[in-house]
PDB file of N, CA, C and O in Angstrom:
ATOM      1  N   MET A 297     -43.050 -13.170 -72.196  1.00  0.00           N
ATOM      2  CA  MET A 297     -42.738 -12.467 -70.971  1.00  0.00           C
ATOM      3  C   MET A 297     -43.948 -11.609 -70.604  1.00  0.00           C
ATOM      4  O   MET A 297     -44.579 -11.015 -71.471  1.00  0.00           O
ATOM      5  N   THR A 298     -44.226 -11.529 -69.324  1.00  0.00           N
ATOM      6  CA  THR A 298     -45.359 -10.761 -68.837  1.00  0.00           C
ATOM      7  C   THR A 298     -44.880  -9.492 -68.157  1.00  0.00           C
ATOM      8  O   THR A 298     -43.932  -9.531 -67.373  1.00  0.00           O
ATOM      9  N   LYS A 299     -45.523  -8.396 -68.464  1.00  0.00           N
ATOM     10  CA  LYS A 299     -45.201  -7.130 -67.815  1.00  0.00           C
ATOM     11  C   LYS A 299     -45.938  -7.087 -66.481  1.00  0.00           C
ATOM     12  O   LYS A 299     -47.120  -7.414 -66.407  1.00  0.00           O
ATOM     13  N   ARG A 300     -45.226  -6.715 -65.402  1.00  0.00           N
ATOM     14  CA  ARG A 300     -45.828  -6.684 -64.070  1.00  0.00           C
ATOM     15  C   ARG A 300     -45.469  -5.371 -63.380  1.00  0.00           C
ATOM     16  O   ARG A 300     -44.368  -4.855 -63.548  1.00  0.00           O
ATOM     17  N   LEU A 301     -46.385  -4.893 -62.574  1.00  0.00           N
ATOM     18  CA  LEU A 301     -46.153  -3.696 -61.770  1.00  0.00           C
ATOM     19  C   LEU A 301     -45.938  -4.168 -60.329  1.00  0.00           C
ATOM     20  O   LEU A 301     -46.852  -4.725 -59.716  1.00  0.00           O
ATOM     21  N   VAL A 302     -44.726  -3.994 -59.819  1.00  0.00           N
ATOM     22  CA  VAL A 302     -44.411  -4.450 -58.459  1.00  0.00           C
ATOM     23  C   VAL A 302     -43.633  -3.370 -57.722  1.00  0.00           C
ATOM     24  O   VAL A 302     -42.959  -2.535 -58.326  1.00  0.00           O
ATOM     25  N   ASP A 303     -43.731  -3.407 -56.401  1.00  0.00           N
ATOM     26  CA  ASP A 303     -42.914  -2.544 -55.556  1.00  0.00           C
ATOM     27  C   ASP A 303     -41.615  -3.275 -55.284  1.00  0.00           C
ATOM     28  O   ASP A 303     -41.622  -4.444 -54.893  1.00  0.00           O
ATOM     29  N   VAL A 304     -40.486  -2.596 -55.532  1.00  0.00           N
ATOM     30  CA  VAL A 304     -39.169  -3.203 -55.345  1.00  0.00           C
ATOM     31  C   VAL A 304     -38.363  -2.338 -54.381  1.00  0.00           C
ATOM     32  O   VAL A 304     -38.352  -1.111 -54.494  1.00  0.00           O
ATOM     33  N   ASP A 305     -37.682  -2.992 -53.442  1.00  0.00           N
ATOM     34  CA  ASP A 305     -36.815  -2.286 -52.496  1.00  0.00           C
ATOM     35  C   ASP A 305     -35.625  -1.709 -53.270  1.00  0.00           C
ATOM     36  O   ASP A 305     -34.812  -2.460 -53.816  1.00  0.00           O
ATOM     37  N   ASP A 306     -35.534  -0.394 -53.333  1.00  0.00           N
ATOM     38  CA  ASP A 306     -34.493   0.261 -54.124  1.00  0.00           C
ATOM     39  C   ASP A 306     -33.078  -0.046 -53.635  1.00  0.00           C
ATOM     40  O   ASP A 306     -32.162  -0.197 -54.446  1.00  0.00           O
ATOM     41  N   ASP A 307     -32.902  -0.142 -52.315  1.00  0.00           N
ATOM     42  CA  ASP A 307     -31.564  -0.438 -51.778  1.00  0.00           C
ATOM     43  C   ASP A 307     -31.126  -1.852 -52.158  1.00  0.00           C
ATOM     44  O   ASP A 307     -29.990  -2.069 -52.575  1.00  0.00           O
ATOM     45  N   MET A 308     -32.039  -2.818 -52.022  1.00  0.00           N
ATOM     46  CA  MET A 308     -31.694  -4.190 -52.403  1.00  0.00           C
ATOM     47  C   MET A 308     -31.451  -4.294 -53.897  1.00  0.00           C
ATOM     48  O   MET A 308     -30.532  -4.981 -54.333  1.00  0.00           O
ATOM     49  N   LEU A 309     -32.244  -3.603 -54.673  1.00  0.00           N
ATOM     50  CA  LEU A 309     -32.063  -3.612 -56.123  1.00  0.00           C
ATOM     51  C   LEU A 309     -30.680  -3.077 -56.485  1.00  0.00           C
ATOM     52  O   LEU A 309     -29.981  -3.663 -57.317  1.00  0.00           O
ATOM     53  N   ALA A 310     -30.269  -1.998 -55.848  1.00  0.00           N
ATOM     54  CA  ALA A 310     -28.951  -1.415 -56.127  1.00  0.00           C
ATOM     55  C   ALA A 310     -27.837  -2.383 -55.735  1.00  0.00           C
ATOM     56  O   ALA A 310     -26.845  -2.533 -56.463  1.00  0.00           O
ATOM     57  N   GLN A 311     -27.984  -3.053 -54.606  1.00  0.00           N
ATOM     58  CA  GLN A 311     -26.969  -4.014 -54.160  1.00  0.00           C
ATOM     59  C   GLN A 311     -26.866  -5.185 -55.130  1.00  0.00           C
ATOM     60  O   GLN A 311     -25.763  -5.612 -55.492  1.00  0.00           O
ATOM     61  N   VAL A 312     -28.008  -5.704 -55.544  1.00  0.00           N
ATOM     62  CA  VAL A 312     -28.013  -6.835 -56.478  1.00  0.00           C
ATOM     63  C   VAL A 312     -27.469  -6.401 -57.826  1.00  0.00           C
ATOM     64  O   VAL A 312     -26.727  -7.144 -58.475  1.00  0.00           O
ATOM     65  N   ARG A 313     -27.802  -5.189 -58.250  1.00  0.00           N
ATOM     66  CA  ARG A 313     -27.284  -4.674 -59.520  1.00  0.00           C
ATOM     67  C   ARG A 313     -25.753  -4.661 -59.501  1.00  0.00           C
ATOM     68  O   ARG A 313     -25.108  -5.060 -60.464  1.00  0.00           O
ATOM     69  N   MET A 314     -25.176  -4.245 -58.384  1.00  0.00           N
ATOM     70  CA  MET A 314     -23.710  -4.222 -58.275  1.00  0.00           C
ATOM     71  C   MET A 314     -23.143  -5.645 -58.278  1.00  0.00           C
ATOM     72  O   MET A 314     -22.133  -5.906 -58.926  1.00  0.00           O
ATOM     73  N   LEU A 315     -23.784  -6.555 -57.565  1.00  0.00           N
ATOM     74  CA  LEU A 315     -23.305  -7.936 -57.512  1.00  0.00           C
ATOM     75  C   LEU A 315     -23.356  -8.615 -58.875  1.00  0.00           C
ATOM     76  O   LEU A 315     -22.440  -9.356 -59.239  1.00  0.00           O
ATOM     77  N   LEU A 316     -24.432  -8.367 -59.607  1.00  0.00           N
ATOM     78  CA  LEU A 316     -24.595  -9.017 -60.905  1.00  0.00           C
ATOM     79  C   LEU A 316     -23.917  -8.253 -62.034  1.00  0.00           C
ATOM     80  O   LEU A 316     -23.712  -8.803 -63.120  1.00  0.00           O
ATOM     81  N   GLY A 317     -23.600  -6.990 -61.797  1.00  0.00           N
ATOM     82  CA  GLY A 317     -22.983  -6.181 -62.839  1.00  0.00           C
ATOM     83  C   GLY A 317     -23.961  -5.810 -63.945  1.00  0.00           C
ATOM     84  O   GLY A 317     -23.561  -5.638 -65.093  1.00  0.00           O
ATOM     85  N   THR A 318     -25.231  -5.688 -63.592  1.00  0.00           N
ATOM     86  CA  THR A 318     -26.251  -5.336 -64.579  1.00  0.00           C
ATOM     87  C   THR A 318     -26.471  -3.828 -64.596  1.00  0.00           C
ATOM     88  O   THR A 318     -26.114  -3.129 -63.650  1.00  0.00           O
ATOM     89  N   SER A 319     -27.070  -3.341 -65.678  1.00  0.00           N
ATOM     90  CA  SER A 319     -27.251  -1.893 -65.796  1.00  0.00           C
ATOM     91  C   SER A 319     -28.713  -1.462 -65.793  1.00  0.00           C
ATOM     92  O   SER A 319     -28.989  -0.271 -65.647  1.00  0.00           O
ATOM     93  N   THR A 320     -29.630  -2.402 -65.941  1.00  0.00           N
ATOM     94  CA  THR A 320     -31.049  -2.042 -65.952  1.00  0.00           C
ATOM     95  C   THR A 320     -31.798  -2.816 -64.878  1.00  0.00           C
ATOM     96  O   THR A 320     -31.355  -3.881 -64.428  1.00  0.00           O
ATOM     97  N   THR A 321     -32.940  -2.289 -64.497  1.00  0.00           N
ATOM     98  CA  THR A 321     -33.784  -2.972 -63.519  1.00  0.00           C
ATOM     99  C   THR A 321     -34.235  -4.321 -64.061  1.00  0.00           C
ATOM    100  O   THR A 321     -34.205  -5.329 -63.347  1.00  0.00           O
ATOM    101  N   LYS A 322     -34.643  -4.354 -65.314  1.00  0.00           N
ATOM    102  CA  LYS A 322     -35.099  -5.601 -65.924  1.00  0.00           C
ATOM    103  C   LYS A 322     -33.999  -6.661 -65.894  1.00  0.00           C
ATOM    104  O   LYS A 322     -34.231  -7.803 -65.493  1.00  0.00           O
ATOM    105  N   ALA A 323     -32.793  -6.280 -66.295  1.00  0.00           N
ATOM    106  CA  ALA A 323     -31.676  -7.231 -66.299  1.00  0.00           C
ATOM    107  C   ALA A 323     -31.334  -7.687 -64.886  1.00  0.00           C
ATOM    108  O   ALA A 323     -30.997  -8.854 -64.659  1.00  0.00           O
ATOM    109  N   THR A 324     -31.435  -6.787 -63.927  1.00  0.00           N
ATOM    110  CA  THR A 324     -31.127  -7.120 -62.535  1.00  0.00           C
ATOM    111  C   THR A 324     -32.131  -8.123 -61.987  1.00  0.00           C
ATOM    112  O   THR A 324     -31.754  -9.133 -61.381  1.00  0.00           O
ATOM    113  N   ILE A 325     -33.399  -7.867 -62.204  1.00  0.00           N
ATOM    114  CA  ILE A 325     -34.432  -8.774 -61.685  1.00  0.00           C
ATOM    115  C   ILE A 325     -34.358 -10.127 -62.385  1.00  0.00           C
ATOM    116  O   ILE A 325     -34.396 -11.176 -61.728  1.00  0.00           O
ATOM    117  N   ASN A 326     -34.220 -10.128 -63.701  1.00  0.00           N
ATOM    118  CA  ASN A 326     -34.107 -11.405 -64.413  1.00  0.00           C
ATOM    119  C   ASN A 326     -32.843 -12.150 -64.008  1.00  0.00           C
ATOM    120  O   ASN A 326     -32.851 -13.377 -63.870  1.00  0.00           O
ATOM    121  N   GLY A 327     -31.751 -11.439 -63.800  1.00  0.00           N
ATOM    122  CA  GLY A 327     -30.510 -12.066 -63.346  1.00  0.00           C
ATOM    123  C   GLY A 327     -30.652 -12.655 -61.955  1.00  0.00           C
ATOM    124  O   GLY A 327     -30.156 -13.747 -61.677  1.00  0.00           O
ATOM    125  N   ALA A 328     -31.334 -11.934 -61.075  1.00  0.00           N
ATOM    126  CA  ALA A 328     -31.548 -12.433 -59.717  1.00  0.00           C
ATOM    127  C   ALA A 328     -32.418 -13.685 -59.739  1.00  0.00           C
ATOM    128  O   ALA A 328     -32.141 -14.653 -59.013  1.00  0.00           O
ATOM    129  N   LEU A 329     -33.451 -13.692 -60.567  1.00  0.00           N
ATOM    130  CA  LEU A 329     -34.291 -14.880 -60.682  1.00  0.00           C
ATOM    131  C   LEU A 329     -33.487 -16.066 -61.210  1.00  0.00           C
ATOM    132  O   LEU A 329     -33.615 -17.189 -60.710  1.00  0.00           O
ATOM    133  N   ALA A 330     -32.635 -15.817 -62.185  1.00  0.00           N
ATOM    134  CA  ALA A 330     -31.792 -16.879 -62.737  1.00  0.00           C
ATOM    135  C   ALA A 330     -30.831 -17.414 -61.678  1.00  0.00           C
ATOM    136  O   ALA A 330     -30.593 -18.630 -61.608  1.00  0.00           O
ATOM    137  N   GLU A 331     -30.283 -16.534 -60.854  1.00  0.00           N
ATOM    138  CA  GLU A 331     -29.372 -16.960 -59.788  1.00  0.00           C
ATOM    139  C   GLU A 331     -30.089 -17.839 -58.771  1.00  0.00           C
ATOM    140  O   GLU A 331     -29.532 -18.834 -58.296  1.00  0.00           O
ATOM    141  N   VAL A 332     -31.317 -17.504 -58.413  1.00  0.00           N
ATOM    142  CA  VAL A 332     -32.078 -18.313 -57.455  1.00  0.00           C
ATOM    143  C   VAL A 332     -32.353 -19.700 -58.043  1.00  0.00           C
ATOM    144  O   VAL A 332     -32.224 -20.715 -57.349  1.00  0.00           O
ATOM    145  N   LEU A 333     -32.719 -19.747 -59.313  1.00  0.00           N
ATOM    146  CA  LEU A 333     -32.959 -21.045 -59.959  1.00  0.00           C
ATOM    147  C   LEU A 333     -31.674 -21.868 -60.036  1.00  0.00           C
ATOM    148  O   LEU A 333     -31.700 -23.086 -59.810  1.00  0.00           O
ATOM    149  N   ALA A 334     -30.553 -21.232 -60.331  1.00  0.00           N
ATOM    150  CA  ALA A 334     -29.274 -21.944 -60.387  1.00  0.00           C
ATOM    151  C   ALA A 334     -28.886 -22.462 -59.005  1.00  0.00           C
ATOM    152  O   ALA A 334     -28.382 -23.587 -58.872  1.00  0.00           O
ATOM    153  N   LEU A 335     -29.118 -21.665 -57.984  1.00  0.00           N
ATOM    154  CA  LEU A 335     -28.834 -22.092 -56.611  1.00  0.00           C
ATOM    155  C   LEU A 335     -29.679 -23.310 -56.242  1.00  0.00           C
ATOM    156  O   LEU A 335     -29.173 -24.272 -55.658  1.00  0.00           O
ATOM    157  N   ALA A 336     -30.945 -23.287 -56.600  1.00  0.00           N
ATOM    158  CA  ALA A 336     -31.823 -24.427 -56.308  1.00  0.00           C
ATOM    159  C   ALA A 336     -31.346 -25.675 -57.040  1.00  0.00           C
ATOM    160  O   ALA A 336     -31.369 -26.778 -56.474  1.00  0.00           O
ATOM    161  N   ALA A 337     -30.901 -25.525 -58.266  1.00  0.00           N
ATOM    162  CA  ALA A 337     -30.397 -26.676 -59.029  1.00  0.00           C
ATOM    163  C   ALA A 337     -29.126 -27.234 -58.394  1.00  0.00           C
ATOM    164  O   ALA A 337     -28.963 -28.450 -58.283  1.00  0.00           O
ATOM    165  N   ARG A 338     -28.216 -26.347 -57.962  1.00  0.00           N
ATOM    166  CA  ARG A 338     -26.985 -26.812 -57.299  1.00  0.00           C
ATOM    167  C   ARG A 338     -27.310 -27.515 -55.997  1.00  0.00           C
ATOM    168  O   ARG A 338     -26.729 -28.551 -55.667  1.00  0.00           O
ATOM    169  N   ARG A 339     -28.249 -26.977 -55.236  1.00  0.00           N
ATOM    170  CA  ARG A 339     -28.649 -27.587 -53.965  1.00  0.00           C
ATOM    171  C   ARG A 339     -29.227 -28.980 -54.215  1.00  0.00           C
ATOM    172  O   ARG A 339     -28.920 -29.923 -53.491  1.00  0.00           O
ATOM    173  N   GLU A 340     -30.049 -29.105 -55.241  1.00  0.00           N
ATOM    174  CA  GLU A 340     -30.646 -30.399 -55.579  1.00  0.00           C
ATOM    175  C   GLU A 340     -29.571 -31.433 -55.891  1.00  0.00           C
ATOM    176  O   GLU A 340     -29.634 -32.567 -55.437  1.00  0.00           O
ATOM    177  N   VAL A 341     -28.560 -31.031 -56.643  1.00  0.00           N
ATOM    178  CA  VAL A 341     -27.468 -31.952 -56.982  1.00  0.00           C
ATOM    179  C   VAL A 341     -26.686 -32.335 -55.735  1.00  0.00           C
ATOM    180  O   VAL A 341     -26.374 -33.504 -55.517  1.00  0.00           O
ATOM    181  N   LEU A 342     -26.372 -31.349 -54.900  1.00  0.00           N
ATOM    182  CA  LEU A 342     -25.591 -31.635 -53.702  1.00  0.00           C
ATOM    183  C   LEU A 342     -26.311 -32.572 -52.743  1.00  0.00           C
ATOM    184  O   LEU A 342     -25.677 -33.340 -52.026  1.00  0.00           O
ATOM    185  N   LEU A 343     -27.626 -32.496 -52.709  1.00  0.00           N
ATOM    186  CA  LEU A 343     -28.383 -33.317 -51.772  1.00  0.00           C
ATOM    187  C   LEU A 343     -28.840 -34.644 -52.374  1.00  0.00           C
ATOM    188  O   LEU A 343     -29.504 -35.420 -51.718  1.00  0.00           O
ATOM    189  N   ASN A 344     -28.442 -34.925 -53.610  1.00  0.00           N
ATOM    190  CA  ASN A 344     -28.800 -36.189 -54.255  1.00  0.00           C
ATOM    191  C   ASN A 344     -27.607 -37.134 -54.162  1.00  0.00           C
ATOM    192  O   ASN A 344     -26.638 -36.995 -54.899  1.00  0.00           O
ATOM    193  N   PRO A 345     -27.660 -38.107 -53.261  1.00  0.00           N
ATOM    194  CA  PRO A 345     -26.513 -38.990 -53.051  1.00  0.00           C
ATOM    195  C   PRO A 345     -26.090 -39.768 -54.292  1.00  0.00           C
ATOM    196  O   PRO A 345     -24.943 -40.159 -54.408  1.00  0.00           O
ATOM    197  N   ALA A 346     -26.989 -39.952 -55.226  1.00  0.00           N
ATOM    198  CA  ALA A 346     -26.641 -40.691 -56.435  1.00  0.00           C
ATOM    199  C   ALA A 346     -25.774 -39.854 -57.377  1.00  0.00           C
ATOM    200  O   ALA A 346     -25.097 -40.397 -58.238  1.00  0.00           O
ATOM    201  N   LEU A 347     -25.776 -38.542 -57.207  1.00  0.00           N
ATOM    202  CA  LEU A 347     -25.058 -37.659 -58.127  1.00  0.00           C
ATOM    203  C   LEU A 347     -23.703 -37.190 -57.610  1.00  0.00           C
ATOM    204  O   LEU A 347     -22.786 -36.939 -58.391  1.00  0.00           O
ATOM    205  N   VAL A 348     -23.564 -37.054 -56.297  1.00  0.00           N
ATOM    206  CA  VAL A 348     -22.335 -36.489 -55.743  1.00  0.00           C
ATOM    207  C   VAL A 348     -21.840 -37.354 -54.588  1.00  0.00           C
ATOM    208  O   VAL A 348     -22.584 -37.603 -53.639  1.00  0.00           O
ATOM    209  N   ALA A 349     -20.595 -37.772 -54.663  1.00  0.00           N
ATOM    210  CA  ALA A 349     -20.012 -38.553 -53.577  1.00  0.00           C
ATOM    211  C   ALA A 349     -19.994 -37.715 -52.301  1.00  0.00           C
ATOM    212  O   ALA A 349     -19.584 -36.561 -52.317  1.00  0.00           O
ATOM    213  N   GLY A 350     -20.455 -38.276 -51.208  1.00  0.00           N
ATOM    214  CA  GLY A 350     -20.461 -37.579 -49.935  1.00  0.00           C
ATOM    215  C   GLY A 350     -21.704 -36.750 -49.690  1.00  0.00           C
ATOM    216  O   GLY A 350     -21.893 -36.225 -48.603  1.00  0.00           O
ATOM    217  N   SER A 351     -22.563 -36.615 -50.673  1.00  0.00           N
ATOM    218  CA  SER A 351     -23.734 -35.758 -50.482  1.00  0.00           C
ATOM    219  C   SER A 351     -24.788 -36.404 -49.589  1.00  0.00           C
ATOM    220  O   SER A 351     -25.672 -35.726 -49.096  1.00  0.00           O
ATOM    221  N   ALA A 352     -24.688 -37.704 -49.353  1.00  0.00           N
ATOM    222  CA  ALA A 352     -25.637 -38.345 -48.444  1.00  0.00           C
ATOM    223  C   ALA A 352     -25.498 -37.746 -47.051  1.00  0.00           C
ATOM    224  O   ALA A 352     -26.479 -37.582 -46.325  1.00  0.00           O
ATOM    225  N   VAL A 353     -24.279 -37.385 -46.684  1.00  0.00           N
ATOM    226  CA  VAL A 353     -24.042 -36.745 -45.392  1.00  0.00           C
ATOM    227  C   VAL A 353     -24.715 -35.384 -45.360  1.00  0.00           C
ATOM    228  O   VAL A 353     -25.324 -34.998 -44.368  1.00  0.00           O
ATOM    229  N   LEU A 354     -24.622 -34.633 -46.455  1.00  0.00           N
ATOM    230  CA  LEU A 354     -25.249 -33.313 -46.511  1.00  0.00           C
ATOM    231  C   LEU A 354     -26.767 -33.423 -46.463  1.00  0.00           C
ATOM    232  O   LEU A 354     -27.440 -32.532 -45.945  1.00  0.00           O
ATOM    233  N   ALA A 355     -27.330 -34.478 -46.988  1.00  0.00           N
ATOM    234  CA  ALA A 355     -28.776 -34.653 -47.006  1.00  0.00           C
ATOM    235  C   ALA A 355     -29.312 -35.046 -45.634  1.00  0.00           C
ATOM    236  O   ALA A 355     -30.483 -34.836 -45.344  1.00  0.00           O
ATOM    237  N   ASP A 356     -28.469 -35.611 -44.776  1.00  0.00           N
ATOM    238  CA  ASP A 356     -28.888 -36.041 -43.448  1.00  0.00           C
ATOM    239  C   ASP A 356     -28.817 -34.854 -42.491  1.00  0.00           C
ATOM    240  O   ASP A 356     -27.736 -34.352 -42.180  1.00  0.00           O
ATOM    241  N   ALA A 357     -29.959 -34.395 -42.009  1.00  0.00           N
ATOM    242  CA  ALA A 357     -30.024 -33.198 -41.163  1.00  0.00           C
ATOM    243  C   ALA A 357     -29.192 -33.344 -39.892  1.00  0.00           C
ATOM    244  O   ALA A 357     -28.680 -32.352 -39.374  1.00  0.00           O
ATOM    245  N   GLU A 358     -29.043 -34.562 -39.375  1.00  0.00           N
ATOM    246  CA  GLU A 358     -28.264 -34.758 -38.148  1.00  0.00           C
ATOM    247  C   GLU A 358     -26.763 -34.734 -38.415  1.00  0.00           C
ATOM    248  O   GLU A 358     -25.978 -34.313 -37.572  1.00  0.00           O
ATOM    249  N   LEU A 359     -26.333 -35.197 -39.572  1.00  0.00           N
ATOM    250  CA  LEU A 359     -24.900 -35.251 -39.889  1.00  0.00           C
ATOM    251  C   LEU A 359     -24.388 -33.942 -40.513  1.00  0.00           C
ATOM    252  O   LEU A 359     -23.208 -33.640 -40.439  1.00  0.00           O
ATOM    253  N   ARG A 360     -25.272 -33.171 -41.139  1.00  0.00           N
ATOM    254  CA  ARG A 360     -24.866 -31.967 -41.874  1.00  0.00           C
ATOM    255  C   ARG A 360     -24.070 -30.973 -41.016  1.00  0.00           C
ATOM    256  O   ARG A 360     -23.035 -30.481 -41.467  1.00  0.00           O
ATOM    257  N   PRO A 361     -24.480 -30.643 -39.767  1.00  0.00           N
ATOM    258  CA  PRO A 361     -23.704 -29.657 -39.007  1.00  0.00           C
ATOM    259  C   PRO A 361     -22.250 -30.049 -38.789  1.00  0.00           C
ATOM    260  O   PRO A 361     -21.359 -29.212 -38.844  1.00  0.00           O
ATOM    261  N   ALA A 362     -21.977 -31.340 -38.594  1.00  0.00           N
ATOM    262  CA  ALA A 362     -20.607 -31.792 -38.382  1.00  0.00           C
ATOM    263  C   ALA A 362     -19.777 -31.635 -39.647  1.00  0.00           C
ATOM    264  O   ALA A 362     -18.573 -31.438 -39.584  1.00  0.00           O
ATOM    265  N   THR A 363     -20.419 -31.684 -40.787  1.00  0.00           N
ATOM    266  CA  THR A 363     -19.710 -31.547 -42.071  1.00  0.00           C
ATOM    267  C   THR A 363     -19.116 -30.150 -42.207  1.00  0.00           C
ATOM    268  O   THR A 363     -18.040 -29.961 -42.749  1.00  0.00           O
ATOM    269  N   TRP A 364     -19.821 -29.135 -41.708  1.00  0.00           N
ATOM    270  CA  TRP A 364     -19.387 -27.744 -41.858  1.00  0.00           C
ATOM    271  C   TRP A 364     -18.534 -27.275 -40.688  1.00  0.00           C
ATOM    272  O   TRP A 364     -18.050 -26.153 -40.708  1.00  0.00           O
ATOM    273  N   ALA A 365     -18.346 -28.111 -39.676  1.00  0.00           N
ATOM    274  CA  ALA A 365     -17.575 -27.695 -38.485  1.00  0.00           C
ATOM    275  C   ALA A 365     -16.096 -27.617 -38.771  1.00  0.00           C
ATOM    276  O   ALA A 365     -15.565 -28.160 -39.640  1.00  0.00           O
TER     277      ALA A 365
END
């Protein structure tokens, strides 16, 4: 792990801390990074027609809006 000095928005950090239920800045930031990676993995699965039935529609930019209507 690398130690980094960064400016962090305190209000956003507090909001994310509450959402994740974390108690430290380190845990909050690492948890937020993990959530973004998990979201990307879920998105990849949803948009891969070979993995999820019906996801071909979600992958098609023209058909996607009708799916959520």
